[in-house]
mmCIF file of C-alpha atoms in Angstrom:
data_model
loop_
_atom_site.group_PDB
_atom_site.id
_atom_site.type_symbol
_atom_site.label_atom_id
_atom_site.label_comp_id
_atom_site.label_asym_id
_atom_site.label_seq_id
_atom_site.Cartn_x
_atom_site.Cartn_y
_atom_site.Cartn_z
ATOM 1 C CA MET A 1 -37.997 0.142 -5.195
ATOM 2 C CA THR A 2 -41.550 1.406 -4.782
ATOM 3 C CA GLU A 3 -41.900 4.933 -3.436
ATOM 4 C CA LEU A 4 -43.905 5.243 -0.221
ATOM 5 C CA PRO A 5 -47.029 7.451 -0.120
ATOM 6 C CA GLY A 6 -46.335 10.756 1.574
ATOM 7 C CA THR A 7 -42.718 10.829 0.393
ATOM 8 C CA LEU A 8 -41.595 14.421 -0.155
ATOM 9 C CA TYR A 9 -38.585 15.390 -2.241
ATOM 10 C CA ASP A 10 -37.360 18.852 -1.237
ATOM 11 C CA THR A 11 -36.227 21.800 -3.347
ATOM 12 C CA SER A 12 -32.542 20.890 -3.381
ATOM 13 C CA THR A 13 -33.320 17.331 -4.489
ATOM 14 C CA VAL A 14 -35.705 18.413 -7.258
ATOM 15 C CA THR A 15 -33.433 21.173 -8.561
ATOM 16 C CA GLY A 16 -30.622 18.607 -8.529
ATOM 17 C CA TRP A 17 -32.698 16.380 -10.806
ATOM 18 C CA LEU A 18 -33.348 19.371 -13.091
ATOM 19 C CA ASP A 19 -29.685 20.376 -13.136
ATOM 20 C CA ASP A 20 -28.746 16.779 -13.995
ATOM 21 C CA MET A 21 -30.967 17.048 -17.096
ATOM 22 C CA VAL A 22 -29.029 19.980 -18.591
ATOM 23 C CA GLU A 23 -25.980 18.042 -19.828
ATOM 24 C CA PRO A 24 -27.939 15.258 -21.589
ATOM 25 C CA LEU A 25 -30.301 17.861 -23.074
ATOM 26 C CA THR A 26 -27.337 19.880 -24.342
ATOM 27 C CA ALA A 27 -25.962 16.720 -25.971
ATOM 28 C CA LEU A 28 -29.384 15.890 -27.441
ATOM 29 C CA ILE A 29 -29.690 19.387 -28.914
ATOM 30 C CA GLY A 30 -26.123 19.414 -30.198
ATOM 31 C CA ASP A 31 -25.489 22.376 -32.471
ATOM 32 C CA ASP A 32 -28.999 22.410 -33.973
ATOM 33 C CA PRO A 33 -30.078 26.081 -34.043
ATOM 34 C CA SER A 34 -33.637 25.088 -34.936
ATOM 35 C CA THR A 35 -34.299 23.620 -31.469
ATOM 36 C CA ALA A 36 -37.196 25.005 -29.430
ATOM 37 C CA LEU A 37 -38.742 23.931 -26.125
ATOM 38 C CA ILE A 38 -42.454 23.435 -25.507
ATOM 39 C CA GLY A 39 -43.823 22.767 -22.024
ATOM 40 C CA ILE A 40 -47.087 20.990 -21.307
ATOM 41 C CA ARG A 41 -49.283 22.951 -18.916
ATOM 42 C CA ARG A 42 -49.118 23.069 -16.047
ATOM 43 C CA GLY A 43 -46.055 21.389 -14.568
ATOM 44 C CA GLY A 44 -44.179 20.990 -17.839
ATOM 45 C CA VAL A 45 -44.162 24.745 -18.363
ATOM 46 C CA ASP A 46 -42.480 25.306 -14.985
ATOM 47 C CA VAL A 47 -39.912 22.590 -15.706
ATOM 48 C CA GLY A 48 -39.428 24.069 -19.194
ATOM 49 C CA ARG A 49 -38.773 27.577 -17.863
ATOM 50 C CA TYR A 50 -36.107 26.255 -15.524
ATOM 51 C CA LEU A 51 -34.455 24.154 -18.230
ATOM 52 C CA LEU A 52 -34.602 26.928 -20.850
ATOM 53 C CA GLU A 53 -32.756 29.274 -18.495
ATOM 54 C CA LYS A 54 -30.081 26.662 -17.705
ATOM 55 C CA LEU A 55 -29.683 25.620 -21.362
ATOM 56 C CA THR A 56 -29.310 29.248 -22.430
ATOM 57 C CA LEU A 57 -26.641 29.799 -19.755
ATOM 58 C CA ALA A 58 -24.875 26.634 -20.979
ATOM 59 C CA GLY A 59 -24.777 28.063 -24.511
ATOM 60 C CA ALA A 60 -27.206 25.572 -26.081
ATOM 61 C CA PRO A 61 -28.672 26.942 -29.345
ATOM 62 C CA VAL A 62 -32.337 26.992 -28.252
ATOM 63 C CA HIS A 63 -35.099 29.401 -29.242
ATOM 64 C CA GLU A 64 -35.323 32.145 -26.601
ATOM 65 C CA GLU A 65 -39.057 31.700 -25.934
ATOM 66 C CA LEU A 66 -40.768 28.689 -24.388
ATOM 67 C CA GLY A 67 -43.877 27.373 -26.099
ATOM 68 C CA GLU A 68 -46.782 26.318 -23.863
ATOM 69 C CA LEU A 69 -49.435 23.712 -24.652
ATOM 70 C CA ASN A 70 -52.856 23.262 -23.103
ATOM 71 C CA ILE A 71 -53.653 19.751 -24.276
ATOM 72 C CA ALA A 72 -57.088 19.511 -22.612
ATOM 73 C CA PHE A 73 -59.038 19.296 -25.875
ATOM 74 C CA TYR A 74 -56.602 16.729 -27.284
ATOM 75 C CA ARG A 75 -56.922 14.219 -24.462
ATOM 76 C CA ASP A 76 -58.712 10.953 -25.159
ATOM 77 C CA ASP A 77 -60.472 11.264 -21.775
ATOM 78 C CA PHE A 78 -61.702 14.860 -22.275
ATOM 79 C CA SER A 79 -65.348 13.824 -22.079
ATOM 80 C CA SER A 80 -64.858 12.378 -18.580
ATOM 81 C CA VAL A 81 -62.229 14.813 -17.217
ATOM 82 C CA GLY A 82 -63.346 18.075 -18.837
ATOM 83 C CA LEU A 83 -61.445 21.343 -19.085
ATOM 84 C CA HIS A 84 -59.411 22.570 -16.113
ATOM 85 C CA PRO A 85 -60.618 26.142 -15.462
ATOM 86 C CA VAL A 86 -57.239 27.749 -14.639
ATOM 87 C CA VAL A 87 -55.293 26.469 -17.629
ATOM 88 C CA GLY A 88 -55.129 29.068 -20.400
ATOM 89 C CA PRO A 89 -54.776 28.635 -24.147
ATOM 90 C CA SER A 90 -51.719 27.236 -25.880
ATOM 91 C CA GLN A 91 -48.985 29.652 -26.934
ATOM 92 C CA VAL A 92 -46.382 28.610 -29.473
ATOM 93 C CA PRO A 93 -44.462 31.791 -30.392
ATOM 94 C CA PHE A 94 -42.446 30.208 -33.196
ATOM 95 C CA ASP A 95 -42.947 28.185 -36.353
ATOM 96 C CA VAL A 96 -42.653 24.449 -35.583
ATOM 97 C CA ASP A 97 -42.047 23.426 -39.215
ATOM 98 C CA ASN A 98 -38.683 21.672 -39.619
ATOM 99 C CA ARG A 99 -37.674 22.418 -36.006
ATOM 100 C CA HIS A 100 -36.352 20.050 -33.390
ATOM 101 C CA ILE A 101 -38.996 20.337 -30.673
ATOM 102 C CA VAL A 102 -38.106 19.316 -27.127
ATOM 103 C CA LEU A 103 -41.411 18.560 -25.452
ATOM 104 C CA ILE A 104 -41.247 18.955 -21.661
ATOM 105 C CA ASP A 105 -43.494 17.613 -18.900
ATOM 106 C CA ASP A 106 -43.223 17.197 -15.168
ATOM 107 C CA VAL A 107 -44.342 13.557 -14.842
ATOM 108 C CA LEU A 108 -44.561 10.887 -17.531
ATOM 109 C CA GLY A 109 -47.078 8.282 -16.433
ATOM 110 C CA THR A 110 -49.419 6.575 -18.858
ATOM 111 C CA GLY A 111 -48.104 8.446 -21.914
ATOM 112 C CA ARG A 112 -51.533 9.808 -22.840
ATOM 113 C CA THR A 113 -50.660 13.434 -22.051
ATOM 114 C CA VAL A 114 -47.579 13.262 -24.279
ATOM 115 C CA ARG A 115 -49.598 11.668 -27.086
ATOM 116 C CA ALA A 116 -52.135 14.504 -26.829
ATOM 117 C CA ALA A 117 -49.334 17.097 -26.853
ATOM 118 C CA MET A 118 -47.787 15.599 -29.986
ATOM 119 C CA ASN A 119 -51.180 15.692 -31.701
ATOM 120 C CA GLU A 120 -51.468 19.387 -30.881
ATOM 121 C CA ILE A 121 -47.926 20.145 -32.044
ATOM 122 C CA PHE A 122 -48.777 18.666 -35.455
ATOM 123 C CA ASP A 123 -51.710 21.080 -35.674
ATOM 124 C CA TYR A 124 -49.094 23.869 -35.611
ATOM 125 C CA GLY A 125 -46.942 22.308 -38.329
ATOM 126 C CA ARG A 126 -44.548 19.477 -39.076
ATOM 127 C CA PRO A 127 -41.463 19.437 -36.855
ATOM 128 C CA ALA A 128 -38.294 17.749 -38.071
ATOM 129 C CA ARG A 129 -38.075 15.865 -34.790
ATOM 130 C CA ILE A 130 -39.713 15.696 -31.356
ATOM 131 C CA SER A 131 -37.733 14.691 -28.269
ATOM 132 C CA LEU A 132 -39.199 14.261 -24.786
ATOM 133 C CA ALA A 133 -37.737 15.490 -21.499
ATOM 134 C CA VAL A 134 -39.504 14.835 -18.181
ATOM 135 C CA LEU A 135 -38.642 15.597 -14.587
ATOM 136 C CA VAL A 136 -39.997 12.246 -13.368
ATOM 137 C CA GLN A 137 -40.713 9.103 -15.370
ATOM 138 C CA ARG A 138 -42.874 6.623 -13.497
ATOM 139 C CA ASP A 139 -43.957 3.137 -14.386
ATOM 140 C CA GLY A 140 -47.485 2.266 -15.483
ATOM 141 C CA HIS A 141 -47.172 3.295 -19.129
ATOM 142 C CA GLU A 142 -50.206 2.542 -21.284
ATOM 143 C CA LEU A 143 -48.626 3.740 -24.525
ATOM 144 C CA PRO A 144 -45.117 3.048 -25.904
ATOM 145 C CA ILE A 145 -43.826 6.507 -25.004
ATOM 146 C CA ARG A 146 -40.554 6.992 -23.098
ATOM 147 C CA ALA A 147 -38.508 10.089 -22.323
ATOM 148 C CA ASP A 148 -35.221 10.862 -24.069
ATOM 149 C CA VAL A 149 -34.037 12.773 -20.987
ATOM 150 C CA THR A 150 -35.267 12.078 -17.461
ATOM 151 C CA GLY A 151 -34.472 13.776 -14.168
ATOM 152 C CA GLN A 152 -35.599 10.839 -12.015
ATOM 153 C CA THR A 153 -37.272 7.467 -12.511
ATOM 154 C CA MET A 154 -39.729 6.263 -9.863
ATOM 155 C CA SER A 155 -41.565 3.039 -9.297
ATOM 156 C CA VAL A 156 -44.975 3.674 -7.768
ATOM 157 C CA LEU A 157 -48.054 1.555 -7.280
ATOM 158 C CA PRO A 158 -51.055 2.066 -9.586
ATOM 159 C CA ASN A 159 -52.985 3.716 -6.712
ATOM 160 C CA GLN A 160 -50.244 6.315 -6.126
ATOM 161 C CA TYR A 161 -49.593 9.642 -7.798
ATOM 162 C CA ILE A 162 -46.567 11.897 -8.233
ATOM 163 C CA ASP A 163 -47.119 15.652 -7.976
ATOM 164 C CA LEU A 164 -44.813 18.614 -8.641
ATOM 165 C CA ASP A 165 -45.380 21.716 -6.500
ATOM 166 C CA ALA A 166 -43.646 24.079 -8.901
ATOM 167 C CA ALA A 167 -43.882 27.116 -6.626
ATOM 168 C CA ASN A 168 -41.654 25.372 -4.067
ATOM 169 C CA MET A 169 -39.987 22.859 -6.426
ATOM 170 C CA HIS A 170 -41.129 19.929 -4.281
ATOM 171 C CA VAL A 171 -42.218 16.517 -5.550
ATOM 172 C CA THR A 172 -44.661 14.445 -3.513
ATOM 173 C CA VAL A 173 -45.655 10.804 -3.889
ATOM 174 C CA GLY A 174 -49.188 10.363 -2.577
ATOM 175 C CA GLN A 175 -52.013 7.893 -2.328
ATOM 176 C CA LYS A 176 -54.928 8.389 -4.746
ATOM 177 C CA ALA A 177 -58.263 8.870 -3.026
#
């Protein structure tokens, strides 16, 4: 089913999707004490904060700090998109070598953002494993990248976008201009 432009998913729906991600993430992490979460700015950091809190409460053995990536310089379209002025530098407060990294984003679309994030992670070191968790996975992938844990899957047209308003935990499907 294709989502209609202007569709709004409210706070209780979106937090339900997030809460539904906790159990599969806990299973994915298992008893690996080397696991750490890294969110992709901007939306992935907000999703990551929420999930880190819930995973910690569930007793999952995750690093207590969330890493944050600004992948702007790693994007293959940087020359046409440029640097977003309000996104700060990356912060990875732990060693990534031999860790299980759970990379977190709000929306997985083409796969290019995730590819850029993985390139940046390898600049920090060599993780033992990288898993991907996203709030929403949409169709329209351009690279063979899929999430290990997904809150919701949506089918949207190529001229539509999905946006997370993290302050209100709302998701909107809109029409691109």
